[in-house]
Amino acid sequence: MTPLRLLLAKLRALVRRGRDDAMLAEELAAHVDLLAEDLVREGMTPQEARRQARLRFGGTTQVAEAARDQRGLPWLETLARDLRLGLRSLRRSPLFAVTAALSLAVGVAANTVGFGFLYGYLIRPLPFTDGSRLVSVLSSAPSRGQDRWGVTIQDLRAIQGRTRSFDAVAAGTIATVDMTGAGEPRRIEASVVSTHLFQMLGIRPIAGRVFTADDERGASGPVVLLGESLWRSAFGGDPGVVGRAVTLDRQACTIVGVLPAAPAWSAWALLYLPIGQDLLAQPSDRRYRFVARLAPGTTIDQANRDLEVLSAALAKAYPDDNAGVRLFAEDLRTDLLDDNREPVLILYGVVSLLLLLACANVATLLVMRSASRSGEFAIRASLGAGRFQIVRQVLAEHALVTVAGGVLGALAGVWARRLLVTTISPTPGPFRFDLDVPAAAVLALVVLVCAFLFGTVSAWSVTRQAFTTQRETVRGTSAGSDRARLRAGLAVFEVAAAVLVLVGTGLMLKGAMRVAAQPPGFDSRNLLTMEINLPGDGRYEEPARIVQFFRGLTERIRALPQVQSVSAGNPPPYVGWNVAYEAEGKAPQAGAQRPRTMDAVVMPGYFGTLRIPLVEGRDFTSRDAEPGAAPAIIVSQSFVRATWPGERAVGRRVRLTRREAVNEPWREVVGVVGDIRTSTFAPPRGWIYLPQGQPAFSELILMIRFNGDVGSVIRDVQRLVWKEEPALPLHWNHLLDDLIAERYWQPRVYPKLFSVFSALAFAVALVGVYGVVAYASARRTREFGIRLAIGSPPSHVWQLVARQGLRLAVAGTAIGMMAAFGMMRLASTVFFGVSPTDLRVYASCGTLAVIAVLVASAGPAFRAARIDPVTVLRCE
Amino acid sequence: MPDKSDVLQGTLDLMVLKTLDVMGPLHGYGLARRIEQVSEHALALNQGTLYPALVRLEQRGWIRSAWGVSDSGRRARFYSLTKAGRRQLKTETESWRKTSSIMAKFLEVDQT
């Protein structure tokens, strides 16, 4: 006998219930008949025998009932009956069912989206072999003004040779290469990586093979791996591409394989080269990042202690490169997450609150609806129904609503999430946001537990009321202050939560608007960017040649009819490099960290083209690029505020400290320009601009302000460039607007997400508040009837109801505001421009909440005032 | 499905199995009468426990049922022991003997 067999027998019995019942009835009848026959044999008359037999046998119904319970699964049958009843009763009040299910659907949908992000970013194992043991190795050098710096190949060798904390270490960096021989010449972002990186991370190629150790040594000549997107765009996704050659930086490289699009190392890399092939790489270049796998059983702290010792040894071995440099390991996820952790957590907080609100709402609506059913409950209770039976009945209804809302919400959430992921997060790195089975299970569990808790509490309170009503019919509906407190508590919670998200979103939106309203400091409209990198073949060794090339090119471009103005600079305004500096007369304290600032090299006319206002002094001119010109810089207003607050900057001198070894000249400030913002998350930073020629950059980004069709501008500029340098690849033919949008999707997206969710939360909360107020006033129908009957004016009655709503609103609003203040103090550290003490936002949100609650209670109040006292009293 | 009346169920099950073993196929009424007779009417068998017990035993595969005709010609459902039921009867009997002998000894010791 196995439990499974028993279960099967019971299930079969459920299915053939009708036949079994008939058989049982006949069997029991036979029992009675046989007993009667025996009694006749003992001498009774047939009638008397039948009567006696039936008497002795007892109730056939009870026996049949007992046998039936034994035969089937009584709890399943009860459940089915409860659900059937629930369904029938919900169908009688579709408005309740739809409202409750919809509010839950909203909560579940929001949670699906929010949890999808949370899970994808913070919980899902990274898609690499032993992803949980992977760390990033970086360096910091406070004395050189660096807190997240790269690592060198020397460091790599030392780590590989001398620590046992890691069982694998791979390095990688980003480089740009010129690709020719496949369509138009292009500049491409490449990842230069250790050959064993892909084996280490467990990444398999789509076609061909990954690198081997031989590739590092160059045994099979120069090789390259294509990324999937480049493979599709430049080679038409042809698997036969493996084994062919492509020219990179004028060197023929054999394509050995194609890597899948899921970007492991860098979301941007289009192709991958082995480190050994990077001829320009110096072992002391501090531009690598390491991915390392902790040895089994090693913690990140142990690894960091190891790296501490190693850093000291390296500082001794390479004082130039490593003095003051400390290597450290960081969880790979943390490193990859970057700025996303806090917004994701806050987003999840908001959607969790929304789910709680929705559950509270369903519970409130349930309670409200039960008000009209208290009579029914009381009758059932007096007929002998146990309290548990009625609770079960209410819960079954609740479960139906929960399941309907939950399924609807999950579907909506999955759809919304897909939409969001594809539109807002084009480069998520190794993070994926689809819900797999464990994630969906956790999500479902959270929803169910939430719904069940709220449902049970309210079902219990509903029936308590039914049971008290039964006993206290005479005294009516005045008793039970703790029940009233539960309902009021729910309502206050709903209002508070709504105010919390409302204020939070209000502050965040206002912050975002303030940020958006603040001009970025430059005009990115109708501005084409085009990167030009002069070949390193010796023809542009002389700085003067470089300066001359760019000057000639910009002059010819300026002559194009569609072009209004043109200049060039590096880096472009949305990227930042930063550099430590020293202002004259403000020598840093010994040991203190040097101040840092952003810097860029720009050509004359750069500020005019980008429409960055020149506040004071002069722009650079071509004279600044001439050999022997006095070292000059232009600084931004923020720089002036930070360095010489309240003083004039023009004429003062600044020295950059790129490396302690190199002695930079003092440079005189010749002009002050307006601020530009590199990130919407952060306040504007100080910038120093150096004129092209001091030094001369061979890699500049053209900034072209144009009219009309961008395609024709690109073609004309390409023609001009290639007339000068026929094989020069042109990279990044982009509109500045697009680039900025692509880089900074978060500041645009999060406020939008938050405002959608908070609007939903507010609506959901209002429904709940309406439910509570309506319920409370329905409970007082009799009281209102009496009041009206003894002459109270209707206005007095509706004031009573409204006052109750107002009390809830004020209490909830106050609590919500306090919570919002706490939360926003936290959020203001993450989102630039959010001020947690913006009184106007608090005031308007509070007013909105109170008004909304009053509107919600207007319906019930109006109804209360229109009660016909005679009808009420007669009903009672 | 553990039940509150487990102990009672256990003894009733054993009685049913033993009766069927000794008497051969019997209908519900016959079983009830026989059990009452054997226990010398010390047991008043409640039909509300007998029939669920029959369902239980049949679902576990220890007895099987078939429709037949009683001595008096009444159509009735006859129960008989299966192979598994015979095995179960053996093990149950063993364990019941053990339990009762332990209890007997225990109570003797307690008395002296």
mmCIF file of C-alpha atoms in Angstrom, chain A residues 635-839:
data_model
loop_
_atom_site.group_PDB
_atom_site.id
_atom_site.type_symbol
_atom_site.label_atom_id
_atom_site.label_comp_id
_atom_site.label_asym_id
_atom_site.label_seq_id
_atom_site.Cartn_x
_atom_site.Cartn_y
_atom_site.Cartn_z
ATOM 1 C CA VAL A 635 38.174 77.314 -16.524
ATOM 2 C CA SER A 636 34.504 76.848 -15.738
ATOM 3 C CA GLN A 637 32.525 78.866 -13.216
ATOM 4 C CA SER A 638 32.250 75.886 -10.863
ATOM 5 C CA PHE A 639 36.003 75.586 -10.926
ATOM 6 C CA VAL A 640 36.308 79.234 -9.950
ATOM 7 C CA ARG A 641 33.755 78.817 -7.149
ATOM 8 C CA ALA A 642 35.631 75.814 -5.775
ATOM 9 C CA THR A 643 39.108 77.247 -6.099
ATOM 10 C CA TRP A 644 38.872 80.984 -5.603
ATOM 11 C CA PRO A 645 35.441 81.581 -4.121
ATOM 12 C CA GLY A 646 34.289 85.163 -4.707
ATOM 13 C CA GLU A 647 37.443 86.171 -6.461
ATOM 14 C CA ARG A 648 38.447 86.952 -10.016
ATOM 15 C CA ALA A 649 40.011 84.022 -11.802
ATOM 16 C CA VAL A 650 41.506 85.574 -14.926
ATOM 17 C CA GLY A 651 45.227 86.026 -14.509
ATOM 18 C CA ARG A 652 45.639 83.379 -11.796
ATOM 19 C CA ARG A 653 47.679 80.263 -12.387
ATOM 20 C CA VAL A 654 46.990 76.543 -12.111
ATOM 21 C CA ARG A 655 49.181 73.475 -12.469
ATOM 22 C CA LEU A 656 47.929 70.029 -13.409
ATOM 23 C CA THR A 657 49.535 67.055 -11.717
ATOM 24 C CA ARG A 658 49.004 64.181 -14.064
ATOM 25 C CA ARG A 659 51.871 62.213 -12.656
ATOM 26 C CA GLU A 660 54.129 63.097 -9.836
ATOM 27 C CA ALA A 661 57.133 62.415 -12.025
ATOM 28 C CA VAL A 662 56.223 64.874 -14.765
ATOM 29 C CA ASN A 663 56.549 68.525 -14.000
ATOM 30 C CA GLU A 664 53.663 70.342 -15.585
ATOM 31 C CA PRO A 665 54.013 74.069 -16.247
ATOM 32 C CA TRP A 666 51.958 76.701 -14.443
ATOM 33 C CA ARG A 667 49.179 77.795 -16.742
ATOM 34 C CA GLU A 668 47.459 81.156 -16.658
ATOM 35 C CA VAL A 669 43.692 81.445 -16.680
ATOM 36 C CA VAL A 670 42.734 83.486 -19.750
ATOM 37 C CA GLY A 671 38.997 83.013 -19.642
ATOM 38 C CA VAL A 672 36.033 81.729 -17.636
ATOM 39 C CA VAL A 673 33.164 79.816 -19.281
ATOM 40 C CA GLY A 674 29.785 78.556 -18.097
ATOM 41 C CA ASP A 675 29.317 75.214 -16.393
ATOM 42 C CA ILE A 676 28.402 72.054 -18.233
ATOM 43 C CA ARG A 677 26.965 68.986 -16.600
ATOM 44 C CA THR A 678 28.407 65.595 -17.368
ATOM 45 C CA SER A 679 25.791 63.668 -15.443
ATOM 46 C CA THR A 680 22.266 64.401 -14.423
ATOM 47 C CA PHE A 681 22.924 62.542 -11.198
ATOM 48 C CA ALA A 682 25.611 64.906 -10.049
ATOM 49 C CA PRO A 683 26.026 68.660 -9.710
ATOM 50 C CA PRO A 684 28.228 70.311 -12.332
ATOM 51 C CA ARG A 685 31.897 69.791 -11.737
ATOM 52 C CA GLY A 686 34.762 72.122 -12.372
ATOM 53 C CA TRP A 687 36.400 71.935 -15.782
ATOM 54 C CA ILE A 688 39.772 73.032 -17.047
ATOM 55 C CA TYR A 689 40.149 73.470 -20.791
ATOM 56 C CA LEU A 690 43.571 73.375 -22.419
ATOM 57 C CA PRO A 691 44.153 74.719 -25.916
ATOM 58 C CA GLN A 692 44.902 72.157 -28.645
ATOM 59 C CA GLY A 693 48.668 72.320 -29.093
ATOM 60 C CA GLN A 694 49.316 72.454 -25.346
ATOM 61 C CA PRO A 695 49.474 69.455 -25.726
ATOM 62 C CA ALA A 696 48.529 68.512 -29.290
ATOM 63 C CA PHE A 697 46.025 65.646 -29.313
ATOM 64 C CA SER A 698 46.062 63.461 -32.398
ATOM 65 C CA GLU A 699 42.609 62.215 -31.478
ATOM 66 C CA LEU A 700 39.866 64.840 -31.440
ATOM 67 C CA ILE A 701 36.132 64.828 -31.745
ATOM 68 C CA LEU A 702 34.784 67.217 -34.328
ATOM 69 C CA MET A 703 31.776 69.209 -33.149
ATOM 70 C CA ILE A 704 29.775 70.375 -36.137
ATOM 71 C CA ARG A 705 26.710 72.580 -35.805
ATOM 72 C CA PHE A 706 24.686 72.138 -38.960
ATOM 73 C CA ASN A 707 21.370 72.848 -40.653
ATOM 74 C CA GLY A 708 19.284 70.445 -42.642
ATOM 75 C CA ASP A 709 19.979 66.815 -43.381
ATOM 76 C CA VAL A 710 22.571 65.159 -41.182
ATOM 77 C CA GLY A 711 23.300 62.488 -43.805
ATOM 78 C CA SER A 712 24.531 65.002 -46.331
ATOM 79 C CA VAL A 713 26.711 66.681 -43.700
ATOM 80 C CA ILE A 714 28.290 63.335 -42.796
ATOM 81 C CA ARG A 715 28.947 62.535 -46.462
ATOM 82 C CA ASP A 716 30.479 65.955 -47.150
ATOM 83 C CA VAL A 717 32.697 65.827 -44.063
ATOM 84 C CA GLN A 718 33.815 62.279 -44.895
ATOM 85 C CA ARG A 719 34.708 63.449 -48.395
ATOM 86 C CA LEU A 720 36.786 66.301 -46.971
ATOM 87 C CA VAL A 721 38.559 64.045 -44.479
ATOM 88 C CA TRP A 722 39.315 61.310 -46.995
ATOM 89 C CA LYS A 723 40.634 63.841 -49.522
ATOM 90 C CA GLU A 724 43.271 64.604 -46.895
ATOM 91 C CA GLU A 725 43.734 61.129 -45.361
ATOM 92 C CA PRO A 726 42.221 58.485 -47.661
ATOM 93 C CA ALA A 727 42.224 55.525 -45.265
ATOM 94 C CA LEU A 728 41.306 57.446 -42.109
ATOM 95 C CA PRO A 729 38.453 55.736 -40.324
ATOM 96 C CA LEU A 730 35.663 57.946 -39.086
ATOM 97 C CA HIS A 731 34.055 56.849 -35.918
ATOM 98 C CA TRP A 732 30.990 57.906 -34.022
ATOM 99 C CA ASN A 733 29.054 59.784 -36.606
ATOM 100 C CA HIS A 734 26.454 60.641 -34.051
ATOM 101 C CA LEU A 735 24.206 63.435 -33.075
ATOM 102 C CA LEU A 736 25.240 64.692 -29.672
ATOM 103 C CA ASP A 737 21.617 64.481 -28.544
ATOM 104 C CA ASP A 738 21.504 60.750 -29.260
ATOM 105 C CA LEU A 739 24.771 60.121 -27.501
ATOM 106 C CA ILE A 740 23.624 61.871 -24.373
ATOM 107 C CA ALA A 741 20.313 60.035 -24.398
ATOM 108 C CA GLU A 742 22.099 56.713 -24.804
ATOM 109 C CA ARG A 743 24.573 57.312 -22.041
ATOM 110 C CA TYR A 744 22.190 58.721 -19.496
ATOM 111 C CA TRP A 745 19.010 56.750 -19.632
ATOM 112 C CA GLN A 746 18.656 56.404 -15.870
ATOM 113 C CA PRO A 747 17.933 60.027 -14.974
ATOM 114 C CA ARG A 748 15.290 60.076 -17.665
ATOM 115 C CA VAL A 749 13.802 56.740 -16.843
ATOM 116 C CA TYR A 750 13.694 56.497 -13.072
ATOM 117 C CA PRO A 751 11.603 59.632 -12.457
ATOM 118 C CA LYS A 752 9.178 58.430 -15.109
ATOM 119 C CA LEU A 753 8.944 54.979 -13.583
ATOM 120 C CA PHE A 754 8.476 56.451 -10.139
ATOM 121 C CA SER A 755 5.761 58.815 -11.256
ATOM 122 C CA VAL A 756 3.842 56.048 -12.979
ATOM 123 C CA PHE A 757 4.077 53.863 -9.901
ATOM 124 C CA SER A 758 3.133 56.638 -7.523
ATOM 125 C CA ALA A 759 0.110 57.625 -9.588
ATOM 126 C CA LEU A 760 -0.959 53.988 -9.478
ATOM 127 C CA ALA A 761 -0.313 53.791 -5.738
ATOM 128 C CA PHE A 762 -2.323 56.923 -5.145
ATOM 129 C CA ALA A 763 -5.265 55.628 -7.149
ATOM 130 C CA VAL A 764 -5.136 52.293 -5.375
ATOM 131 C CA ALA A 765 -4.994 53.988 -1.991
ATOM 132 C CA LEU A 766 -7.955 56.196 -2.833
ATOM 133 C CA VAL A 767 -10.052 53.172 -3.671
ATOM 134 C CA GLY A 768 -9.113 51.758 -0.294
ATOM 135 C CA VAL A 769 -9.968 54.940 1.567
ATOM 136 C CA TYR A 770 -13.283 55.113 -0.228
ATOM 137 C CA GLY A 771 -13.950 51.583 0.919
ATOM 138 C CA VAL A 772 -13.191 52.369 4.535
ATOM 139 C CA VAL A 773 -15.265 55.510 4.690
ATOM 140 C CA ALA A 774 -18.157 53.953 2.847
ATOM 141 C CA TYR A 775 -18.026 50.965 5.138
ATOM 142 C CA ALA A 776 -17.902 53.075 8.262
ATOM 143 C CA SER A 777 -20.874 55.136 7.171
ATOM 144 C CA ALA A 778 -22.814 52.019 6.177
ATOM 145 C CA ARG A 779 -22.194 50.654 9.654
ATOM 146 C CA ARG A 780 -23.699 53.789 11.106
ATOM 147 C CA THR A 781 -26.784 53.774 8.904
ATOM 148 C CA ARG A 782 -29.020 53.079 11.876
ATOM 149 C CA GLU A 783 -27.447 55.803 13.937
ATOM 150 C CA PHE A 784 -27.875 58.274 11.097
ATOM 151 C CA GLY A 785 -31.452 57.175 10.708
ATOM 152 C CA ILE A 786 -32.116 57.931 14.352
ATOM 153 C CA ARG A 787 -30.337 61.249 14.140
ATOM 154 C CA LEU A 788 -32.394 62.246 11.132
ATOM 155 C CA ALA A 789 -35.589 60.973 12.732
ATOM 156 C CA ILE A 790 -35.102 63.092 15.820
ATOM 157 C CA GLY A 791 -34.529 66.149 13.704
ATOM 158 C CA SER A 792 -30.875 66.385 12.929
ATOM 159 C CA PRO A 793 -30.423 68.257 9.638
ATOM 160 C CA PRO A 794 -28.976 66.137 6.795
ATOM 161 C CA SER A 795 -26.003 68.500 6.555
ATOM 162 C CA HIS A 796 -25.049 67.489 10.062
ATOM 163 C CA VAL A 797 -25.002 63.835 9.075
ATOM 164 C CA TRP A 798 -22.820 64.283 6.060
ATOM 165 C CA GLN A 799 -20.504 66.458 8.086
ATOM 166 C CA LEU A 800 -20.116 63.581 10.520
ATOM 167 C CA VAL A 801 -19.043 61.264 7.741
ATOM 168 C CA ALA A 802 -16.809 63.851 6.136
ATOM 169 C CA ARG A 803 -15.183 64.603 9.472
ATOM 170 C CA GLN A 804 -14.349 60.963 9.887
ATOM 171 C CA GLY A 805 -12.753 60.919 6.423
ATOM 172 C CA LEU A 806 -10.855 64.068 7.245
ATOM 173 C CA ARG A 807 -9.481 62.592 10.454
ATOM 174 C CA LEU A 808 -8.169 59.570 8.554
ATOM 175 C CA ALA A 809 -6.731 61.816 5.878
ATOM 176 C CA VAL A 810 -4.906 64.075 8.309
ATOM 177 C CA ALA A 811 -3.475 61.235 10.367
ATOM 178 C CA GLY A 812 -2.382 59.311 7.287
ATOM 179 C CA THR A 813 -0.912 62.368 5.643
ATOM 180 C CA ALA A 814 1.112 63.268 8.717
ATOM 181 C CA ILE A 815 2.553 59.772 9.042
ATOM 182 C CA GLY A 816 3.201 59.534 5.319
ATOM 183 C CA MET A 817 5.056 62.825 5.314
ATOM 184 C CA MET A 818 7.311 61.800 8.148
ATOM 185 C CA ALA A 819 8.124 58.564 6.360
ATOM 186 C CA ALA A 820 8.680 60.458 3.134
ATOM 187 C CA PHE A 821 11.077 62.827 4.801
ATOM 188 C CA GLY A 822 13.147 59.916 6.092
ATOM 189 C CA MET A 823 13.111 58.142 2.758
ATOM 190 C CA MET A 824 13.937 61.198 0.724
ATOM 191 C CA ARG A 825 16.877 62.098 2.895
ATOM 192 C CA LEU A 826 18.245 58.768 1.777
ATOM 193 C CA ALA A 827 17.214 59.273 -1.839
ATOM 194 C CA SER A 828 18.737 62.735 -2.045
ATOM 195 C CA THR A 829 22.153 61.171 -1.658
ATOM 196 C CA VAL A 830 21.490 59.148 -4.801
ATOM 197 C CA PHE A 831 19.518 61.493 -7.005
ATOM 198 C CA PHE A 832 21.043 64.824 -7.694
ATOM 199 C CA GLY A 833 18.701 67.754 -7.362
ATOM 200 C CA VAL A 834 16.334 66.077 -4.907
ATOM 201 C CA SER A 835 15.801 68.273 -1.892
ATOM 202 C CA PRO A 836 14.178 66.348 0.965
ATOM 203 C CA THR A 837 12.908 69.547 2.566
ATOM 204 C CA ASP A 838 11.043 71.090 -0.335
ATOM 205 C CA LEU A 839 8.071 72.395 1.644
#
